[in-house]
């Protein structure tokens, strides 16, 4: 067949239009690809931040395991607490690693509850237990059990263990001190006996109040948002990047308000000088963390005594990335210590 010039011109115009459509489509596809790459980068950055948080958070041993009881995750605090390195723990049965014979039935029941979970959160009651370490000794811990449920995947359970050895030692020292006071009371007159008995009653009440608050706080802790203490993430310029629920409740500010205030306006001026010096020492590599007690300004204008543990998180090359700060409210303890000191002075 012989094509006329008009037909060839029409075909040429059609091809030109098709080429334009393909070119426009190609531009749109490139834009979508760039958006997907940007989203992927943001997700990777967020995942790395929270993985580093779990890996380096001090004093909280985190272990993750599946419904079959096999360990999937083991952070550095777990290695320090139980003695197993991650390479020794991951892939092993969690029950065989740290649970003594008298607690294994409880662990099996927990696996059943976790396998039936349909939403993330605490799936069994928290409590204090004596678990096994690598060398066969037992360590007292407070455990919180939480499960993470994602679409189209089996639940992953997490065990958050807080070392109670130091607290147990303090409780033992308090018990010995109380016994000593009782002995002194017996040697004094009836008037001093009555006074000291009142003192013992008040100390016991404060210890019971402290224990109840501690157990209540432990029960509702989860990964980050339910952590045992207030946790905040700070930039190297001491700007607050994020804070968990415990922090907002403790100080009375929302996360947005904390970001606007910054660390400089939350600390008492005397405490701020010390924190700034220690902060700079961490950034220079002279220390990895610091632990101090100081006062924080609450939203209602009151001052809160806090026990602070701050540590710098570094990348693989050792370069500081951000700072994790854990704060525990010790205002009542300070007040109790002041009253005990006053009673001692009277004695």
C-alpha positions as a printed NumPy array, in Angstrom:
array([[  0.   ,   0.   ,   0.   ],
       [  1.195,   3.499,  -0.817],
       [  0.655,   6.135,   1.943],
       [ -0.321,   9.62 ,   1.043],
       [  1.441,  12.646,   2.468],
       [ -1.648,  13.473,   4.542],
       [ -1.65 ,   9.985,   6.131],
       [  2.069,  10.201,   6.891],
       [  1.591,  13.599,   8.489],
       [ -1.222,  12.194,  10.665],
       [  0.95 ,   9.261,  11.745],
       [  3.776,  11.649,  12.482],
       [  1.488,  13.765,  14.656],
       [  0.226,  10.662,  16.5  ],
       [  3.769,   9.516,  17.186],
       [  4.669,  12.982,  18.42 ],
       [  1.693,  12.985,  20.83 ],
       [  2.561,   9.487,  22.094],
       [  6.147,  10.572,  22.662],
       [  4.942,  13.6  ,  24.65 ],
       [  2.657,  11.378,  26.795],
       [  5.482,   8.923,  27.468],
       [  7.823,  11.797,  28.35 ],
       [  5.311,  13.292,  30.805],
       [  4.704,   9.859,  32.346],
       [  8.444,   9.362,  32.692],
       [  8.762,  12.702,  34.57 ],
       [  5.918,  11.739,  36.953],
       [  7.498,   8.353,  37.61 ],
       [ 10.821,  10.028,  38.43 ],
       [  9.072,  12.346,  40.898],
       [  7.31 ,   9.416,  42.597],
       [ 10.598,   7.504,  42.767],
       [ 12.289,  10.504,  44.425],
       [  9.43 ,  10.747,  46.961],
       [  9.695,   7.033,  47.755],
       [ 13.451,   7.297,  48.226],
       [ 12.998,  10.282,  50.564],
       [ 10.363,   8.393,  52.583],
       [ 12.617,   5.347,  52.783],
       [ 15.459,   7.508,  54.098],
       [ 13.218,   9.037,  56.782],
       [ 12.021,   5.601,  57.882],
       [ 15.573,   4.292,  58.07 ],
       [ 16.641,   7.302,  60.167],
       [ 13.698,   6.851,  62.558],
       [ 14.342,   3.094,  62.875],
       [ 18.021,   3.702,  63.608],
       [ 17.204,   6.287,  66.289],
       [ 14.859,   4.036,  68.225],
       [ 17.118,   0.986,  67.76 ],
       [ 20.002,   2.999,  69.239],
       [ 17.722,   4.101,  72.068],
       [ 16.879,   0.502,  72.993],
       [ 20.453,  -0.651,  72.476],
       [ 22.139,   1.969,  74.642],
       [ 19.483,   2.948,  77.209],
       [ 21.288,   2.448,  80.553],
       [ 19.922,   0.262,  83.307],
       [ 17.046,  -1.306,  81.325],
       [ 17.718,  -4.788,  79.897],
       [ 15.473,  -5.409,  76.855],
       [ 14.984,  -8.86 ,  75.316],
       [ 12.719,  -9.629,  72.36 ],
       [ 11.413, -13.119,  71.561],
       [  8.842, -14.789,  69.347],
       [  5.84 , -16.969,  70.183],
       [  8.151, -19.985,  69.975],
       [ 10.275, -18.597,  72.833],
       [ 13.325, -18.031,  70.615],
       [ 15.301, -14.843,  71.363],
       [ 15.199, -12.272,  68.531],
       [ 16.744,  -9.243,  70.285],
       [ 19.224,  -8.762,  73.158],
       [ 20.517,  -5.274,  74.044],
       [ 23.737,  -4.288,  75.799],
       [ 22.102,  -3.862,  79.193],
       [ 20.914,  -7.504,  78.929],
       [ 24.51 ,  -8.591,  78.383],
       [ 25.642,  -6.623,  81.451],
       [ 22.812,  -7.981,  83.614],
       [ 22.726, -11.667,  82.601],
       [ 26.25 , -12.202,  81.207],
       [ 25.275, -13.488,  77.754],
       [ 26.533, -11.642,  74.674],
       [ 23.952, -11.043,  71.915],
       [ 25.645, -13.69 ,  69.732],
       [ 25.188, -16.2  ,  72.567],
       [ 21.549, -15.315,  73.283],
       [ 19.92 , -14.628,  69.891],
       [ 18.538, -17.838,  68.421],
       [ 18.389, -19.609,  71.8  ],
       [ 15.295, -20.457,  73.822],
       [ 14.656, -17.571,  76.215],
       [ 13.36 , -19.922,  78.922],
       [ 16.56 , -21.992,  78.913],
       [ 18.77 , -18.901,  79.285],
       [ 17.552, -17.049,  82.372],
       [ 14.411, -18.681,  83.807],
       [ 14.908, -21.081,  86.764],
       [ 12.818, -24.261,  87.022],
       [ 10.232, -22.696,  89.35 ],
       [  9.398, -19.935,  86.815],
       [  9.326, -21.907,  83.555],
       [  5.642, -22.769,  83.79 ],
       [  4.867, -19.057,  84.18 ],
       [  6.987, -18.343,  81.075],
       [  5.065, -20.964,  79.037],
       [  1.769, -19.388,  80.111],
       [  3.134, -16.002,  79.043],
       [  3.966, -17.386,  75.591],
       [  0.359, -18.527,  75.194],
       [ -0.982, -15.117,  76.231],
       [  1.428, -13.3  ,  73.905],
       [  0.525, -15.549,  70.944],
       [ -3.166, -14.658,  71.439],
       [ -2.529, -10.891,  71.637],
       [ -4.237,  -8.785,  68.969],
       [ -2.902,  -5.356,  69.925],
       [  0.361,  -3.975,  71.289],
       [  0.841,  -3.373,  75.017],
       [  1.337,  -5.142,  78.341],
       [  0.018,  -8.7  ,  78.062],
       [  0.749, -10.06 ,  81.56 ],
       [  1.343,  -8.622,  85.006],
       [  4.73 ,  -7.209,  85.927],
       [  6.573,  -8.265,  89.065],
       [  9.834,  -8.963,  90.868],
       [ 11.676, -12.23 ,  90.22 ],
       [ 15.08 , -13.837,  90.792],
       [ 16.41 , -14.852,  87.366],
       [ 19.493, -16.818,  86.358],
       [ 22.728, -15.353,  84.998],
       [ 25.278, -17.065,  82.776],
       [ 27.394, -18.132,  85.766],
       [ 24.396, -19.753,  87.493],
       [ 23.817, -17.079,  90.142],
       [ 20.463, -15.342,  90.615],
       [ 19.79 , -11.651,  90.174],
       [ 16.681,  -9.824,  91.502],
       [ 14.866,  -7.893,  88.768],
       [ 11.567,  -6.144,  88.143],
       [ 10.085,  -7.379,  84.847],
       [  7.556,  -5.733,  82.531],
       [  6.097,  -7.828,  79.685],
       [  4.911,  -6.062,  76.516],
       [  3.939,  -7.327,  73.072],
       [  4.167,  -5.653,  69.655],
       [  1.476,  -6.654,  67.127],
       [  1.949,  -5.66 ,  63.484],
       [ -0.259,  -6.481,  60.519],
       [  0.491,  -9.741,  58.674],
       [  3.154, -10.88 ,  61.169],
       [  3.227, -12.892,  64.373],
       [  3.411, -10.997,  67.68 ],
       [  6.854, -10.164,  69.058],
       [  7.156, -10.099,  72.852],
       [  9.566,  -7.94 ,  74.836],
       [ 10.825,  -8.392,  78.385],
       [ 12.065,  -5.232,  80.164],
       [ 14.177,  -6.103,  83.207],
       [ 15.412,  -3.555,  85.755],
       [ 18.24 ,  -4.606,  88.099],
       [ 17.075,  -4.423,  91.734],
       [ 20.349,  -5.357,  93.448],
       [ 21.2  ,  -1.8  ,  94.416],
       [ 17.686,  -1.169,  95.711],
       [ 17.758,  -4.416,  97.698],
       [ 21.065,  -3.37 ,  99.221],
       [ 19.592,   0.004, 100.213],
       [ 16.557,  -1.72 , 101.722],
       [ 18.846,  -4.004, 103.731],
       [ 20.822,  -1.023, 104.993],
       [ 17.57 ,   0.7  , 105.959],
       [ 16.466,  -2.442, 107.807],
       [ 19.743,  -2.586, 109.753],
       [ 19.457,   1.11 , 110.561],
       [ 15.887,   0.634, 111.775],
       [ 16.996,  -2.231, 114.018],
       [ 19.719,   0.004, 115.437],
       [ 17.207,   2.74 , 116.178],
       [ 14.944,   0.243, 117.932],
       [ 17.853,  -0.825, 120.13 ],
       [ 18.541,   2.79 , 121.074],
       [ 14.866,   3.338, 121.836],
       [ 14.917,   0.43 , 124.284],
       [ 17.814,   2.08 , 126.164],
       [ 16.119,   5.445, 126.552],
       [ 13.414,   6.733, 128.832],
       [  9.688,   6.206, 128.306],
       [  9.382,   9.692, 126.791],
       [ 12.123,   9.015, 124.221],
       [ 10.633,   5.592, 123.541],
       [  7.324,   7.146, 122.559],
       [  9.068,   9.721, 120.338],
       [ 11.171,   7.12 , 118.57 ],
       [  8.203,   4.827, 118.015],
       [  6.424,   7.7  , 116.252],
       [  9.534,   8.239, 114.156],
       [  9.64 ,   4.564, 113.15 ],
       [  5.976,   4.655, 112.176],
       [  6.505,   7.701, 109.962],
       [  9.598,   6.199, 108.313],
       [  7.718,   2.955, 107.654],
       [  4.805,   4.874, 106.119],
       [  7.14 ,   6.769, 103.805],
       [  8.861,   3.54 , 102.769],
       [  5.48 ,   1.935, 102.014],
       [  4.427,   5.019, 100.025],
       [  7.672,   4.931,  98.069],
       [  7.239,   1.2  ,  97.379],
       [  3.654,   1.675,  96.184],
       [  4.677,   4.522,  93.865],
       [  7.588,   2.495,  92.503],
       [  5.394,  -0.542,  91.764],
       [  2.722,   1.638,  90.156],
       [  5.337,   3.329,  87.979],
       [  6.93 ,  -0.001,  86.962],
       [  3.585,  -1.543,  86.004],
       [  2.816,   0.986,  83.289],
       [  6.232,   1.213,  81.664],
       [  6.659,   0.029,  78.073],
       [  9.353,   0.483,  75.454],
       [ 10.217,   4.227,  75.418],
       [  6.708,   5.583,  76.073],
       [  6.321,   3.19 ,  79.021],
       [  9.963,   3.279,  80.165],
       [ 10.723,   2.968,  83.916],
       [ 11.71 ,   6.64 ,  84.207],
       [ 11.319,   9.801,  82.236],
       [ 13.379,   9.59 ,  79.039],
       [ 14.152,  12.477,  76.733],
       [ 16.2  ,  12.715,  73.548],
       [ 18.329,  15.839,  73.163],
       [ 20.403,  17.266,  70.343],
       [ 24.058,  18.117,  70.792],
       [ 22.917,  21.754,  71.279],
       [ 20.777,  20.655,  74.277],
       [ 17.496,  21.092,  72.392],
       [ 14.807,  18.579,  73.441],
       [ 13.905,  16.441,  70.425],
       [ 11.439,  14.062,  72.052],
       [ 10.202,  12.973,  75.502],
       [  8.193,  10.034,  76.763],
       [  4.91 ,  10.016,  78.657],
       [  6.622,   9.72 ,  82.042],
       [  8.556,  12.946,  81.396],
       [  5.464,  14.959,  80.437],
       [  3.58 ,  13.726,  83.5  ],
       [  6.528,  14.394,  85.783],
       [  7.056,  18.012,  84.703],
       [  3.537,  18.903,  83.55 ],
       [  4.578,  20.076,  80.085],
       [  3.543,  18.642,  76.742],
       [  6.246,  17.424,  74.369],
       [  5.74 ,  20.53 ,  72.219],
       [  6.184,  22.796,  75.257],
       [  9.35 ,  20.938,  76.256],
       [ 10.778,  21.445,  72.76 ],
       [ 10.099,  25.168,  72.969],
       [ 11.531,  25.522,  76.474],
       [ 14.736,  23.537,  75.975],
       [ 16.968,  22.208,  78.733],
       [ 18.293,  25.651,  79.7  ],
       [ 14.921,  26.875,  81.008],
       [ 13.982,  23.663,  82.852],
       [ 16.988,  23.389,  85.179],
       [ 17.7  ,  25.318,  88.367],
       [ 20.519,  27.865,  87.703],
       [ 22.869,  26.149,  90.174],
       [ 22.271,  22.745,  88.564],
       [ 22.48 ,  24.163,  85.027],
       [ 26.124,  25.225,  85.463],
       [ 27.13 ,  21.679,  86.449],
       [ 25.081,  20.064,  83.667],
       [ 26.608,  22.34 ,  81.002],
       [ 30.135,  21.386,  82.106],
       [ 29.371,  17.663,  82.166],
       [ 27.549,  17.902,  78.829],
       [ 30.603,  19.434,  77.169],
       [ 32.85 ,  16.751,  78.684],
       [ 30.658,  14.062,  77.094],
       [ 30.778,  15.728,  73.68 ],
       [ 34.583,  16.007,  73.899],
       [ 34.803,  12.282,  74.617],
       [ 36.095,  12.708,  78.178],
       [ 33.163,  10.716,  79.588],
       [ 30.351,   8.542,  78.192],
       [ 27.735,   9.52 ,  80.769],
       [ 27.133,  11.431,  83.966],
       [ 24.762,  10.947,  86.902],
       [ 23.728,  13.82 ,  89.164],
       [ 20.897,  15.069,  91.339],
       [ 19.375,  18.483,  90.701],
       [ 16.182,  20.512,  90.57 ],
       [ 13.785,  20.853,  87.61 ],
       [ 11.119,  23.499,  87.129],
       [  7.612,  22.068,  86.854],
       [  4.887,  23.822,  84.879],
       [  3.047,  24.748,  88.091],
       [  6.128,  26.652,  89.296],
       [  7.257,  24.08 ,  91.879],
       [ 10.78 ,  22.672,  91.947],
       [ 11.249,  18.914,  91.526],
       [ 14.314,  17.016,  92.702],
       [ 15.47 ,  14.632,  89.955],
       [ 18.136,  11.951,  89.761],
       [ 19.514,  12.301,  86.232],
       [ 21.514,   9.795,  84.179],
       [ 22.572,  11.229,  80.815],
       [ 24.58 ,   9.357,  78.193],
       [ 25.746,  10.287,  74.707],
       [ 24.823,   8.038,  71.785],
       [ 27.53 ,   7.725,  69.148],
       [ 27.587,   6.251,  65.66 ],
       [ 29.875,   3.431,  64.529],
       [ 32.778,   5.881,  64.078],
       [ 32.38 ,   7.272,  67.603],
       [ 30.875,  10.593,  66.513],
       [ 28.205,  11.927,  68.944],
       [ 24.689,  11.799,  67.477],
       [ 22.361,  12.777,  70.328],
       [ 21.996,  12.466,  74.106],
       [ 19.63 ,  10.224,  76.073],
       [ 18.66 ,  11.581,  79.496],
       [ 16.812,   9.549,  82.122],
       [ 15.261,  11.429,  85.06 ],
       [ 13.711,   9.935,  88.205],
       [ 11.667,  12.074,  90.627],
       [ 13.33 ,  11.859,  94.075],
       [ 11.578,  14.823,  95.703],
       [  9.89 ,  12.696,  98.367],
       [ 13.155,  10.891,  99.092],
       [ 14.9  ,  14.233,  99.592],
       [ 12.135,  15.392, 101.886],
       [ 12.249,  12.073, 103.781],
       [ 16.027,  12.332, 104.12 ],
       [ 15.689,  15.85 , 105.471],
       [ 13.141,  14.721, 108.054],
       [ 15.279,  11.704, 109.042],
       [ 18.266,  14.029, 109.481],
       [ 16.155,  16.279, 111.681],
       [ 15.029,  13.332, 113.834],
       [ 18.616,  12.1  , 114.098],
       [ 19.627,  15.538, 115.275],
       [ 16.926,  15.376, 117.958],
       [ 18.109,  11.916, 119.048]])
